[in-house]
Structures are given as structure tokens and as C-alpha cells.
CSV table of C-alpha atoms in Angstrom, one decimal:
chain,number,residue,atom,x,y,z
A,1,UNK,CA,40.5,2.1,0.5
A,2,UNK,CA,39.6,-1.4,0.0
A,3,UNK,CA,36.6,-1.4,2.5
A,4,UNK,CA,35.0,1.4,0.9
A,5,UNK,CA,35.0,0.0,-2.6
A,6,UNK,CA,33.7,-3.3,-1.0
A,7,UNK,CA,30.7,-0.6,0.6
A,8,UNK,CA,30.3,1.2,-2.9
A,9,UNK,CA,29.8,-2.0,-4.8
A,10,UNK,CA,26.0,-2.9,-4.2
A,11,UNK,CA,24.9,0.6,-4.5
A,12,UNK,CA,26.6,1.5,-7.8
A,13,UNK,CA,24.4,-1.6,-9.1
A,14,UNK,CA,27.8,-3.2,-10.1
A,15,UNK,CA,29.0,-7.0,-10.5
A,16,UNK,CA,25.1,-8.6,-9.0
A,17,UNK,CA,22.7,-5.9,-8.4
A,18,UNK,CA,19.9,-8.3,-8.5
A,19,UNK,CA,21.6,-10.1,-5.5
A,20,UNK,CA,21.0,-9.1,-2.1
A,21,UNK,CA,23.9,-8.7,0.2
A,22,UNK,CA,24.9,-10.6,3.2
A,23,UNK,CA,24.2,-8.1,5.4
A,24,UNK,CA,20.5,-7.6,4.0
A,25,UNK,CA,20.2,-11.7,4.1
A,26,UNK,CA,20.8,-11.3,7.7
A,27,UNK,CA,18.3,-8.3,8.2
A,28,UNK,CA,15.8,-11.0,7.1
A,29,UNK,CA,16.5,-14.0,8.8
A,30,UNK,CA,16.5,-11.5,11.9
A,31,UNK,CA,12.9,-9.7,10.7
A,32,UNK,CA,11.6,-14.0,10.2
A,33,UNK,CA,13.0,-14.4,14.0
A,34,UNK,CA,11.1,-11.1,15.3
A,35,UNK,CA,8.4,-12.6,13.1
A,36,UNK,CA,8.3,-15.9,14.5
A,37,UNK,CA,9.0,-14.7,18.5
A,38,UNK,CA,6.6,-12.5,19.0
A,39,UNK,CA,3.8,-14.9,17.6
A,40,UNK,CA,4.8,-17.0,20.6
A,41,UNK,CA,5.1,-14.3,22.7
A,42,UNK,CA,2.0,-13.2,22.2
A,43,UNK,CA,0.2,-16.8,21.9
A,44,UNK,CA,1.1,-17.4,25.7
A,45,UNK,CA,-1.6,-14.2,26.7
A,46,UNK,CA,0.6,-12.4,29.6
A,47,UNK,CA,-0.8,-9.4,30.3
A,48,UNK,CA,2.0,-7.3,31.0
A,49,UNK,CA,4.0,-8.9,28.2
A,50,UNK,CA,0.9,-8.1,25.4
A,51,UNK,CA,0.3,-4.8,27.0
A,52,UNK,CA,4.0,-3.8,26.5
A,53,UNK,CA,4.0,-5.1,22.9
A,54,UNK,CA,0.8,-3.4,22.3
A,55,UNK,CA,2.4,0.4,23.5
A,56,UNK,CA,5.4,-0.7,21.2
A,57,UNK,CA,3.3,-1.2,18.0
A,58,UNK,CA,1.2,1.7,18.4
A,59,UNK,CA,4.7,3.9,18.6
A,60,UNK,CA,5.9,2.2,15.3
A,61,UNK,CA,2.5,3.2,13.7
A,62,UNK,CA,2.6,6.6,14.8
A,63,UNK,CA,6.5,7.0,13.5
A,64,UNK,CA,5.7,5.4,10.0
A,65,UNK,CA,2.5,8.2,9.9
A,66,UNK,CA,4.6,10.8,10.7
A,67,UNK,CA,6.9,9.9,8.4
A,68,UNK,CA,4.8,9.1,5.5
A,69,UNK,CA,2.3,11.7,4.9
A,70,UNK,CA,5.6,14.1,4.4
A,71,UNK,CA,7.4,11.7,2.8
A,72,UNK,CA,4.5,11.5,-0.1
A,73,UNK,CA,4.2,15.1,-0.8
A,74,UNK,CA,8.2,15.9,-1.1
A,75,UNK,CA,8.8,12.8,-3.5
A,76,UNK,CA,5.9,13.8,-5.7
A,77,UNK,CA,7.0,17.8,-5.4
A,78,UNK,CA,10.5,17.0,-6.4
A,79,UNK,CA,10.2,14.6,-8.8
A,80,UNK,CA,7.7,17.0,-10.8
A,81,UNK,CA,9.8,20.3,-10.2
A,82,UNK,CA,12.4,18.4,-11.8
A,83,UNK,CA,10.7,16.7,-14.6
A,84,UNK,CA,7.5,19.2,-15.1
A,85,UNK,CA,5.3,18.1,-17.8
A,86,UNK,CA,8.2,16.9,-20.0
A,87,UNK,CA,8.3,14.0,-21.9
A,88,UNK,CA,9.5,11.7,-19.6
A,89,UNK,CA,7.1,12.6,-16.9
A,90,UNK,CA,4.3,11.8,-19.3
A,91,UNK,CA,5.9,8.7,-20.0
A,92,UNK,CA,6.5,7.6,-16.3
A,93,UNK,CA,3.0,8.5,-15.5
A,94,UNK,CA,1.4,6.7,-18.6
A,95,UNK,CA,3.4,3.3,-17.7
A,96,UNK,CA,2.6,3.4,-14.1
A,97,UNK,CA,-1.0,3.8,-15.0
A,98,UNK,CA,-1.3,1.2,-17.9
A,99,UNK,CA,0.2,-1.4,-15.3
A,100,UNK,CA,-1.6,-0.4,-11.8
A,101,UNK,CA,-4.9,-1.0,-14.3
A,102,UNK,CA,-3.5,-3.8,-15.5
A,103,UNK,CA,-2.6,-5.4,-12.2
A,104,UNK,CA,-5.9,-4.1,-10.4
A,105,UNK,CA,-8.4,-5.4,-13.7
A,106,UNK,CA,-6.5,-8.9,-13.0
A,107,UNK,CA,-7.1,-8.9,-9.6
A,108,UNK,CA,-10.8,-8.3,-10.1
A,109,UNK,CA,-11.4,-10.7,-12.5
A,110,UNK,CA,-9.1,-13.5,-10.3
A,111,UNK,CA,-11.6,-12.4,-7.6
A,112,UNK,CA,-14.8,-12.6,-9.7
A,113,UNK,CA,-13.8,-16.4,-11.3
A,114,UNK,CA,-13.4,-17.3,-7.2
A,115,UNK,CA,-16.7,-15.9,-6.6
A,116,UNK,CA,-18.2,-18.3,-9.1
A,117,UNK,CA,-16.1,-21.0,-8.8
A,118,UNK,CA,-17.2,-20.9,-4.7
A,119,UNK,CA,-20.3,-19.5,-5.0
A,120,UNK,CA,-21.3,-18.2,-1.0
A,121,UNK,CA,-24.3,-18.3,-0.1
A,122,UNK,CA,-26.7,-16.2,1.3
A,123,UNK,CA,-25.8,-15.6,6.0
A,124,UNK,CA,-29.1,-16.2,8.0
A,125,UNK,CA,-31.1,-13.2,8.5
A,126,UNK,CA,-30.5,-13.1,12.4
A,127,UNK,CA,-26.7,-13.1,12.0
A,128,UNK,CA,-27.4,-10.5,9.5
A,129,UNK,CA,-29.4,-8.6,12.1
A,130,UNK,CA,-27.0,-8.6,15.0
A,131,UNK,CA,-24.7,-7.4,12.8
A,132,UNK,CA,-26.1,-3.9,12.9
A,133,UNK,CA,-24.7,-2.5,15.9
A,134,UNK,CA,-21.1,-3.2,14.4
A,135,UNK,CA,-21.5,-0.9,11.5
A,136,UNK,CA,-19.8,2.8,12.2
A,137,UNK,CA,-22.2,5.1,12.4
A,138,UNK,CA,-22.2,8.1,10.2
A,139,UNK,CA,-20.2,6.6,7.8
A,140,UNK,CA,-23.6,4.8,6.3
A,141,UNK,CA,-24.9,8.1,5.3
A,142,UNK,CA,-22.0,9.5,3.4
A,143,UNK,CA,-22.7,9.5,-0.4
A,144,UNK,CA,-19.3,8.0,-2.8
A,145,UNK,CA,-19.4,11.7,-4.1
A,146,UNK,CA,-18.3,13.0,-0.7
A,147,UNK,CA,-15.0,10.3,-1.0
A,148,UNK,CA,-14.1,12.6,-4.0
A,149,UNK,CA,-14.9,16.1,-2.3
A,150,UNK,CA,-12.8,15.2,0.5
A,151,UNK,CA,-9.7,14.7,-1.6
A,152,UNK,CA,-10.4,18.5,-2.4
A,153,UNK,CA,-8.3,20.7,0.5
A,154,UNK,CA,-10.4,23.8,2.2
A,155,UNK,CA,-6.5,24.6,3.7
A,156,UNK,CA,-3.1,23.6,3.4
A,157,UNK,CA,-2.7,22.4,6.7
A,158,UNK,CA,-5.3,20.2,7.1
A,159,UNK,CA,-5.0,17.7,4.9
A,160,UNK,CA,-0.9,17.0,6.2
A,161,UNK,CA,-3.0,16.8,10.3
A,162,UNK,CA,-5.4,14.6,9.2
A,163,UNK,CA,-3.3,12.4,7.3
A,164,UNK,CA,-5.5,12.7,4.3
A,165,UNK,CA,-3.4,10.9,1.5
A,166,UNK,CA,-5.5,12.0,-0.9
A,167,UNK,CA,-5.4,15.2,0.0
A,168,UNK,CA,-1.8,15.6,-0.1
A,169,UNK,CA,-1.0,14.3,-3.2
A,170,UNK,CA,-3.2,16.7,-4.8
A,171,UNK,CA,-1.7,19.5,-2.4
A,172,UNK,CA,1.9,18.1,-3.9
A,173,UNK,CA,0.9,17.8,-7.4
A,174,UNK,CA,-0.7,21.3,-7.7
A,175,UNK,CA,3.4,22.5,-6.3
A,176,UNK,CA,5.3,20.4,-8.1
A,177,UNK,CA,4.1,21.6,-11.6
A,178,UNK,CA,3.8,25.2,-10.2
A,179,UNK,CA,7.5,24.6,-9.6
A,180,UNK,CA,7.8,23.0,-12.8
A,181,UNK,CA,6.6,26.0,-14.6
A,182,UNK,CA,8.3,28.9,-12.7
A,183,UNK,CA,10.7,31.1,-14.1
A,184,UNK,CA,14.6,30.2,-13.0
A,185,UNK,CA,14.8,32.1,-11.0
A,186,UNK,CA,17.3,32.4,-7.5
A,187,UNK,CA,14.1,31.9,-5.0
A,188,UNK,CA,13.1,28.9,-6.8
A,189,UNK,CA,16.3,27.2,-6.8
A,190,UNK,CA,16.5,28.1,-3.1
A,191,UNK,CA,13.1,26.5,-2.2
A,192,UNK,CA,13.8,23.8,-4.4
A,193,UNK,CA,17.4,23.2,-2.0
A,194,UNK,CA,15.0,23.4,1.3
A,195,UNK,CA,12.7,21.1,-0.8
A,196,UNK,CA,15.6,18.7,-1.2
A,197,UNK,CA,17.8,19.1,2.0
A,198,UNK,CA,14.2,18.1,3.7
A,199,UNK,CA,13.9,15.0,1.2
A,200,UNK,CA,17.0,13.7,2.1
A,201,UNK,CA,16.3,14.3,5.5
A,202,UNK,CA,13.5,11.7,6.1
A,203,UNK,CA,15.3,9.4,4.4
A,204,UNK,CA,17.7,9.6,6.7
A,205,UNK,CA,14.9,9.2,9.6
A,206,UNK,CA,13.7,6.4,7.6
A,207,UNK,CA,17.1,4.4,7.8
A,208,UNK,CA,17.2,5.0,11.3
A,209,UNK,CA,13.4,3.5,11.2
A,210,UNK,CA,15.1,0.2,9.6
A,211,UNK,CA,17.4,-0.2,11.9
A,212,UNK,CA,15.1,-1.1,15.2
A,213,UNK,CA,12.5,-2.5,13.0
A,214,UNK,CA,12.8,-5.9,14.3
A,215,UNK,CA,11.3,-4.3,17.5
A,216,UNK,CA,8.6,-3.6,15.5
A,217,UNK,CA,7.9,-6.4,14.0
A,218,UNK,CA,8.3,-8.4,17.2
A,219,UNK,CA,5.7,-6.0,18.8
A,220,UNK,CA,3.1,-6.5,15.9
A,221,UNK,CA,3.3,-10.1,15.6
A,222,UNK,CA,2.6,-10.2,19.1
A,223,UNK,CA,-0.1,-8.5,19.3
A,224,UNK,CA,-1.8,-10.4,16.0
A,225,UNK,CA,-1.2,-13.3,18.1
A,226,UNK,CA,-2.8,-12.5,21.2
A,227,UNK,CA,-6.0,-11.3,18.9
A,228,UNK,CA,-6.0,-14.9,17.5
A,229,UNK,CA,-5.8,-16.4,20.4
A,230,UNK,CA,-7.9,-14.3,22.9
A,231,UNK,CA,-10.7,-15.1,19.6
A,232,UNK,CA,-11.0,-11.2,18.6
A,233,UNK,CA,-10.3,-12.6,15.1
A,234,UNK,CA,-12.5,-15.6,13.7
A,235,UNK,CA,-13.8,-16.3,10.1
A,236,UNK,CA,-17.5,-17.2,10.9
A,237,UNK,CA,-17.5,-16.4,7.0
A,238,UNK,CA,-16.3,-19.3,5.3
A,239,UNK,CA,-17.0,-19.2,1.8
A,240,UNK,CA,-16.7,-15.0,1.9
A,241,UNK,CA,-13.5,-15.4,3.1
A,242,UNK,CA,-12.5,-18.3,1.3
A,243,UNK,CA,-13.0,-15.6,-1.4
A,244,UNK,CA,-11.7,-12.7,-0.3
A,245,UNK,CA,-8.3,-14.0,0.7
A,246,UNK,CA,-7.9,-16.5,-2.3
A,247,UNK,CA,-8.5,-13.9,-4.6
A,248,UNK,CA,-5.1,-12.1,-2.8
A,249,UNK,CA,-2.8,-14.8,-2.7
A,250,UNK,CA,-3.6,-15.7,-6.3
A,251,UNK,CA,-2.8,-12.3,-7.4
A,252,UNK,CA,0.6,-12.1,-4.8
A,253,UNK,CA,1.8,-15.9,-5.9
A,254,UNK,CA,0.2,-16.1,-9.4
A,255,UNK,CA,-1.0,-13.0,-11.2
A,256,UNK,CA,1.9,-10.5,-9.8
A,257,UNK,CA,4.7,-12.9,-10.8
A,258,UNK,CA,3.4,-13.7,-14.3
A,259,UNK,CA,3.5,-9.8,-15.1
A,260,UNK,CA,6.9,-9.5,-14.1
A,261,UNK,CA,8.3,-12.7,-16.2
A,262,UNK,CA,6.5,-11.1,-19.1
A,263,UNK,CA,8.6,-8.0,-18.5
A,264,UNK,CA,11.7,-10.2,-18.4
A,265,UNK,CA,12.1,-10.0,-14.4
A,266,UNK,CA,13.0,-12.2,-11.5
A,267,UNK,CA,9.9,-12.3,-9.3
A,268,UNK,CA,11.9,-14.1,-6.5
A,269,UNK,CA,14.9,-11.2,-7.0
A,270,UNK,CA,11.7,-8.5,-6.8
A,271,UNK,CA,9.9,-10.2,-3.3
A,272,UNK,CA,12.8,-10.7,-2.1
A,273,UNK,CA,14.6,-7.0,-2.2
A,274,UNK,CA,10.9,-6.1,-1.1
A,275,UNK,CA,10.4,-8.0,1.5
A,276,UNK,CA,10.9,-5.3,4.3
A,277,UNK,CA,8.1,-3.3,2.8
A,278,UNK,CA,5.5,-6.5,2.6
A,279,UNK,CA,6.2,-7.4,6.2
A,280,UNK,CA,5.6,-3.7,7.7
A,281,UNK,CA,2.3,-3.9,5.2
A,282,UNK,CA,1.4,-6.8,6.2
A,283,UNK,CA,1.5,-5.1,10.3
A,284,UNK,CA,0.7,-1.9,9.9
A,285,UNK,CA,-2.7,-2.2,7.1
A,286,UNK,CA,-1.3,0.8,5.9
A,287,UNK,CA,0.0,1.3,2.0
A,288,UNK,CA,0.3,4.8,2.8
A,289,UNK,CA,2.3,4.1,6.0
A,290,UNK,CA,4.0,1.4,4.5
A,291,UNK,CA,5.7,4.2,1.7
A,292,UNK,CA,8.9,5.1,3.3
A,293,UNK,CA,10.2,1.3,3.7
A,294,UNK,CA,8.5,0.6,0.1
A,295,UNK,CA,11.0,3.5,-1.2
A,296,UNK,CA,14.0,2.3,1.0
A,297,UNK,CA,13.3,-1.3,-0.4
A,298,UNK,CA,13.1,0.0,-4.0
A,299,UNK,CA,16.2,1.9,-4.2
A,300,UNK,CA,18.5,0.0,-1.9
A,301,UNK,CA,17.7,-3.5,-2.7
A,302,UNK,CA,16.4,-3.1,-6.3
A,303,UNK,CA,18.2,-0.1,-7.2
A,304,UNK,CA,15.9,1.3,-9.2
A,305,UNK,CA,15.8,4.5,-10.7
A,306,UNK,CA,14.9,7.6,-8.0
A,307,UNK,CA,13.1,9.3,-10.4
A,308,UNK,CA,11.1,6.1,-11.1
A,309,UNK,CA,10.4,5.4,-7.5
A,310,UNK,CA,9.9,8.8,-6.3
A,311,UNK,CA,7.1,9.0,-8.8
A,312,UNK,CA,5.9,6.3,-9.4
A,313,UNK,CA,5.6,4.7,-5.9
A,314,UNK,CA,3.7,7.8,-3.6
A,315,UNK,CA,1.1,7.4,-6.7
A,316,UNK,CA,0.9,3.8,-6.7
A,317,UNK,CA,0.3,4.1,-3.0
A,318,UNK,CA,-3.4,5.6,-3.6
A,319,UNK,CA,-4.4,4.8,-7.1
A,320,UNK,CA,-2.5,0.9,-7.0
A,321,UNK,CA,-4.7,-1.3,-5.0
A,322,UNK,CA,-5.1,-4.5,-6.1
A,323,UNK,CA,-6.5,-6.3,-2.5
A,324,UNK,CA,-9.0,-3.5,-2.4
A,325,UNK,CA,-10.6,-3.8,-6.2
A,326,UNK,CA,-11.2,-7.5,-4.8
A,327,UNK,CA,-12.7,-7.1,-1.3
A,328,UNK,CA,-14.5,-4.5,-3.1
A,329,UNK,CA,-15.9,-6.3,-5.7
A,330,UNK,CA,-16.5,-9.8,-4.0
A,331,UNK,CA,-18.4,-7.7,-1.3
A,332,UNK,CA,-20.8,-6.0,-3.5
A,333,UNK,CA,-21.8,-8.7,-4.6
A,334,UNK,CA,-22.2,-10.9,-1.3
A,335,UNK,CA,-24.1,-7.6,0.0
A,336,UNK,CA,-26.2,-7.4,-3.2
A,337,UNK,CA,-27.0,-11.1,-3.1
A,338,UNK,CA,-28.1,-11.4,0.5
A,339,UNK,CA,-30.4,-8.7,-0.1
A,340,UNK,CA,-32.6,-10.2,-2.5
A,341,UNK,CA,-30.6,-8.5,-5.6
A,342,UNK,CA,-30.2,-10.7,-9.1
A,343,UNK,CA,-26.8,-11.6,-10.0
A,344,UNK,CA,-26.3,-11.7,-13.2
A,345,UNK,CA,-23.1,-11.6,-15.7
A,346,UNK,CA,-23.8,-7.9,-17.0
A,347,UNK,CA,-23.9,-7.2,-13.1
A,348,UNK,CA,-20.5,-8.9,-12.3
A,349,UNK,CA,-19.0,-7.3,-15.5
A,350,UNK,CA,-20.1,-3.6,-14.5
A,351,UNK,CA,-19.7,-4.0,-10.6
A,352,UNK,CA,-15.9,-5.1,-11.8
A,353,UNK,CA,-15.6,-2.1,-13.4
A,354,UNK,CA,-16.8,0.1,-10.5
A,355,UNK,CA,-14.5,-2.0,-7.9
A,356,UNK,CA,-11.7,-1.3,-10.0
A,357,UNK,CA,-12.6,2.6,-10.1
A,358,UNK,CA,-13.8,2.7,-7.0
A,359,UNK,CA,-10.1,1.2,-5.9
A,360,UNK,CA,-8.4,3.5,-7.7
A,361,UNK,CA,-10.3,6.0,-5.6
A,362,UNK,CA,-9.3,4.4,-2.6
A,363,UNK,CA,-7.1,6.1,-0.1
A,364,UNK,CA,-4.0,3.7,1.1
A,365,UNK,CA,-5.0,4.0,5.0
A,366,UNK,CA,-6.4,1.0,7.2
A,367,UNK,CA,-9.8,0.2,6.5
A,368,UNK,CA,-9.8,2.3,4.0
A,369,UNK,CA,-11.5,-0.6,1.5
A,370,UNK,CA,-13.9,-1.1,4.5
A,371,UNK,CA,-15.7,2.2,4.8
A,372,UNK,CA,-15.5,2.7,1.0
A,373,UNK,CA,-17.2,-0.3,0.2
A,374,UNK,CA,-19.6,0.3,3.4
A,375,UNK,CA,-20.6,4.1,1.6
A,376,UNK,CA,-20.6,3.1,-1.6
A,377,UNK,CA,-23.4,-0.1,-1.1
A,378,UNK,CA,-25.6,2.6,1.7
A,379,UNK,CA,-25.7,5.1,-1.4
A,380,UNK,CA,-27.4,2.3,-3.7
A,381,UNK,CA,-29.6,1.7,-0.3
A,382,UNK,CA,-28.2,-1.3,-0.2
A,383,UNK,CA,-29.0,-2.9,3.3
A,384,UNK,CA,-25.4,-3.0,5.3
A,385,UNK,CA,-26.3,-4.8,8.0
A,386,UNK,CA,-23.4,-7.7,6.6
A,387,UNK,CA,-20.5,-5.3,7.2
A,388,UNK,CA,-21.1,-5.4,10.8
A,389,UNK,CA,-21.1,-9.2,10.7
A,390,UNK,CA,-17.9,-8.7,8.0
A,391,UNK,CA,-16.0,-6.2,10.6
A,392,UNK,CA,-14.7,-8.6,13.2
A,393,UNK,CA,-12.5,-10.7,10.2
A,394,UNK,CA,-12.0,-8.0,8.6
A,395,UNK,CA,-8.6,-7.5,10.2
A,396,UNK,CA,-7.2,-10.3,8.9
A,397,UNK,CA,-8.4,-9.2,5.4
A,398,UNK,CA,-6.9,-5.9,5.5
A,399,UNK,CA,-3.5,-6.9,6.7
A,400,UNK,CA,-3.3,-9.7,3.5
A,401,UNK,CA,-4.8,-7.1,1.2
A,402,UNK,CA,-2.4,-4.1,2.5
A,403,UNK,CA,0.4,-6.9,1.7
A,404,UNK,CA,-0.5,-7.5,-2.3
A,405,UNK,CA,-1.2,-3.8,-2.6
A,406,UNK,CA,2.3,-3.0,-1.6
A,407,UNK,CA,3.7,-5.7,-3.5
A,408,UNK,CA,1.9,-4.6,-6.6
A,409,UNK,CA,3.1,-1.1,-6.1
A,410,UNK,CA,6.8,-2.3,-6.1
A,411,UNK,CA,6.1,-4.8,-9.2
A,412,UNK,CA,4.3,-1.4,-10.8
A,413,UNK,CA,7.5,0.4,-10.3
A,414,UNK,CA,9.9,-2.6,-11.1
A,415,UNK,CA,8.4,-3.7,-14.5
A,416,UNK,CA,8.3,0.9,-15.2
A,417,UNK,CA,12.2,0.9,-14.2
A,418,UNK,CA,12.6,-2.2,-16.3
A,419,UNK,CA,10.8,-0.6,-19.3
A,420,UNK,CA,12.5,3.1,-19.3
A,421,UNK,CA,16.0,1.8,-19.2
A,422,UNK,CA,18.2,3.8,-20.9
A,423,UNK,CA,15.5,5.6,-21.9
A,424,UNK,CA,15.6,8.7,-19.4
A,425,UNK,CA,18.2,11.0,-19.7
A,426,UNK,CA,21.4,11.7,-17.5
A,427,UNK,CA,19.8,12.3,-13.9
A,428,UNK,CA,20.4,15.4,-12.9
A,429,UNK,CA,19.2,16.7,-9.7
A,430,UNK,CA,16.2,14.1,-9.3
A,431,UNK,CA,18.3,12.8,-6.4
């Protein structure tokens, strides 16, 4: 009786619910380990060693895909059918979107002050030029319209195959107010029990994910290493990059923290009960992919509110991206500037504007920043020539803007808990 009050205690949110446990301080300190040997691991290039780790990432990434995409549309379809367009899904909504602007706007500007403070300069014409063969293909030609009429489904099916995030939010949207606004009837509470018994389901997979996800990380840091070391990754980019990255780690050490002491939280209490879901981001480039640790995190660690997470979280993972409005941004302009184009401020203040909507727009996949940012400057005819030169750095890029995109996502959620306290009613059946 004893040892299963001790096991209740954490998840009731009792006695120190800001404090993790002793068994979650040890899941870190055995994720830093992982961390730390498979950088060596990998350093010391053995074929047989790298190509083992290499089969073991690439399983990881296809389990948190398969996972994800599904994971996205039944938290979205549940927490609608439940709440429907009352009052409190309005009000979820309307705080997660006043803060994923907020956070995103700061990021852009952060990244904008770096840009001036830095001030790159223009890459020699012939680097530019061999930079050409780099650039995808087809991907030159798309219009930014075509982003947007590819987040709208020709089929159900498709969109859950091709792991179109986009896609499938709109898919669970669209049947999560339908649900909302069916008559009580006995089929839709039997749906809504499949609906549920399969919610509960994946996070059951996704606990079983947690579990060998030292594997995992042992696997990807490995393999980062190796890329270091065998010189796939170099920053021939100084001042870009200098950029780039500074503009993250101000808004993951600086801007993110500030927003949460203004709400009255503990951003050591927040990175730390989140710190599973930054290091799979930080691996796996994926905010989409990162979604079912990112929930597990939120509700375990910071116990907040399902309804909260289950909402607020899947949306965050397309519409929140903070690393992205800053690559974004900071590369427009570095394209824009090397091909001849004036910068001035009434540029930087509108091309802020569009990174930050163009973010927004963004699907949470790897590269996703990449291609957007590659389609958007070919529709202004734009020379893209740079984005070849860009691509072979641009791995290191993702994985640290993946990282603050997740981390904003869980400080979106957080500070949206924090503010509907006791606000919500009773919980009901948004479990």
C-alpha cells in the first residue's frame, strides 16, 4: 500500500510537482552519457561501428514518424470533440496563438538586430556559382502558393502516407468539430471510445519508445560525430552562421526564459522536465517527429493540463517555429543582398513580417525551413544559387533550430497551462 502512494505522488502533482523525480534525474544523467558516448564513438570513424549506429538512427526516425503523424491527428480530434467550439477551446486557441506570435516576432527581431549588429557580407561570385548543382531540383520552380495548396487533401489517405503534417491537422480539425457538432448520439460515443482506446494506445507505444531511448540517442550522436569528423559538416559561412545560430541560442537562453519569468515560471523547472523532447529535436530535425516525447515530457514531468497539451502542442508543432522565422528571415536577406538587392529598414521590417508568416506556414519536418525559404526567394526570381553553398551547414542549423522550436512549443503550452489555471472546468473525458 505504501509503495503505490509513493508511485501516485508525482503524478497527482502533489507535495513538489515542479521537481523532477529521482528516477527521471537518472533517465538524464543516462540520456547525457548516451550523449557523450556515442560522440566518441563516432569521432574514432570505424566503419562497422558508424554503419551500425547509422541503421540504429534511421529505425528511431522511422518509429517517431510512425508514431507521430497519428499521434497529431487523435490529440487534435479528441481534444475538439470534447471541447467543440466552446468557450474554452476559443480561449486555448487564442492564448496559444497570442504567444507562438509573440515568441516567433521575438525571434525575428533577435535575428534581424544580429544581422545588423554582424553585418555579412556579400560570398564571392565563384563560390556562389558552384553552389548551383547543390540546390534540389524542382523545388526552385514551385511557387509559395503551392506550400498552401498542398496543405489542402485530394484524399484521406494521402496526407497520413506522406506524412504531410499540414495536411493532417487540417484532416483532424475538419473531424474534430464535425464530432463536436454531432448529435449524442450511441455511434458517436462509440467512435469517440475507438477514438480514445487508440489515443491511449500510442501513448502507451510512446512509453515503450522512452524506455530504449538512450539507444537512440547513442546512435544519433554517433553519427553527428562521424559527419563532423569525416568534414561532411563545415561552416565555410562565418558571419551567416554566426547569425543564424546566435539568433537561436539567444531566443533558447534569453528570449524564451524571459517570457516564462514574466508568466511567473521556472525556466530551469520547464528545460529541465523538457529536456527529453529537446534532445530527440535536437537528433531527429523533426518538431513533428519530436511530438510524441514533447507530449510525454509535458504531462509527466510538467503535469500540465491534457487538454492543454493535447491542443495546444500538435498546433504549436506547425504554426510555432521560432528557429525557422529566423533562418528564414536572416536568409532572405543574405540572398537578396548578394544579388545586388538594396537593404533598407522598410525591407528588414516587411521581410520580418513575411519570415514570421511564412514560419507560421512552415511544416515541422526536416528541412522544412530549407525548401520554404529556397521557394519562396525563386518566386521573387531571386537568384538561389547561395542555398546550394548554404546546404552543406545547413544540418547543423536545422538540428539547433528544430531544438528552440520544440522548446518554444513547450514554453507556448507552459505559460497557456499557467494562465488557464483554474480556469477550465472539471475535466471530463479529455483524458
Amino acid at each position: 500500500m505504501q509503495e503505490e502512494n509513493k508511485d501516485k505522488t508525482p503524478t497527482a502533482g502533489q507535495g513538489r510537482p515542479a521537481s523532477l523525480g529521482r528516477s527521471q534525474t537518472r533517465t538524464i544523467i543516462l540520456w547525457f552519457a548516451a550523449l557523450i558516448a556515442g560522440g566518441f564513438l563516432g569521432w574514432l570513424q570505424i566503419d562497422w561501428l558508424n554503419e551500425l549506429f547509422g541503421f540504429i538512427a534511421t529505425v528511431f526516425t522511422r518509429l517517431f514518424k510512425f508514431i507521430a503523424v497519428p499521434v497529431i491527428a487523435l490529440a487534435v480530434i479528441t481534444t475538439l470533440s470534447q471541447l467543440g467550439a466552446k468557450k474554452e477551446t476559443r480561449t486555448i486557441f487564442g492564448h496559444a496563438v497570442f504567444y507562438t506570435l509573440a515568441t516567433t516576432f521575438a525571434a525575428a527581431f533577435v535575428a534581424l538586430g544580429l544581422y545588423i549588429a554582424i553585418a555579412p557580407g556579400n560570398i564571392p561570385v565563384s563560390i556562389a556559382s558552384a553552389g548551383a548543382s547543390q540546390v534540389p531540383q524542382n523545388l526552385e520552380k514551385l511557387s509559395y502558393y503551392d506550400h498552401f495548396l498542398s496543405v489542402i487533401p485530394d484524399n484521406i489517405l494521402h496526407p497520413f502516407l506522406a506524412g504531410n503534417v499540414l495536411s493532417v491537422l487540417f484532416i483532424a480539425v475538419a473531424v474534430g468539430l464535425a464530432l463536436a457538432f454531432m448529435p449524442k448520439t450511441e455511434p458517436r460515443a462509440a467512435l469517440l471510445k475507438v477514438i480514445f482506446g487508440l489515443q491511449e494506445l500510442l501513448f502507451t507505444l510512446i512509453r515503450a519508445l522512452l524506455a530504449v531511448l538512450p539507444l537512440g540517442i547513442l546512435a544519433f550522436a554517433a553519427q553527428l560525430s562521424a559527419q563532423i569528423e569525416a568534414g561532411v559538416i563545415v561552416g565555410a559561412l562565418g558571419k551567416y552562421v554566426a547569425v543564424v545560430l546566435g539568433g537561436n541560442l539567444l531566443q533558447y537562453f534569453v528570449v524564451l526564459p524571459v517570457f516564462l519569468l514574466l508568466r511567473g515560471l521556472s525556466p530551469v523547472r520547464i528545460y529541465r522536465g523538457m529536456a527529453p523532447a529537446m534532445a530527440v529535436a535536437l537528433f531527429s530535425k523533426s518538431s513533428a517527429g519530436t511530438l510524441p516525447v514533447t507530449l510525454a515530457s509535458a504531462e509527466n514531468n510538467l503535469h500540465l493540463d491534457k487538454r492543454v497539451t493535447r491542443f495546444v502542442l500538435p498546433i504549436c508543432t506547425t504554426i510555432n517555429m521560432n528557429g525557422c522565422a529566423a533562418f528564414i528571415l536572416v536568409t532572405s536577406l543574405f540572398l537578396m543582398q548578394n544579388a545586388g538587392i538594396p537593404i533598407t529598414g522598410g525591407t528588414m521590417l516587411v521581410w520580418t513580417v513575411i519570415a514570421v508568416i511564412a514560419a507560421v506556414g512552415n511544416a515541422g519536418v526536416p528541412m522544412g525551413c530549407y525548401f520554404l525559404t529556397l521557394s519562396l526567394m525563386a518566386s521573387l526570381n531571386v537568384p538561389i544559387d547561395l542555398m546550394g553553398v548554404i546546404l552543406p551547414i545547413y544540418a547543423i542549423i536545422d538540428m539547433i533550430e528544430t531544438t528552440v522550436n520544440v522548446t518554444s512549443d513547450s514554453c507556448v503550452a507552459a505559460m497557456t497551462d499557467h494562465d488557464l489555471k483554474g480556469r477550465l472546468p472539471a475535466e471530463g473525458g479529455a483524458a
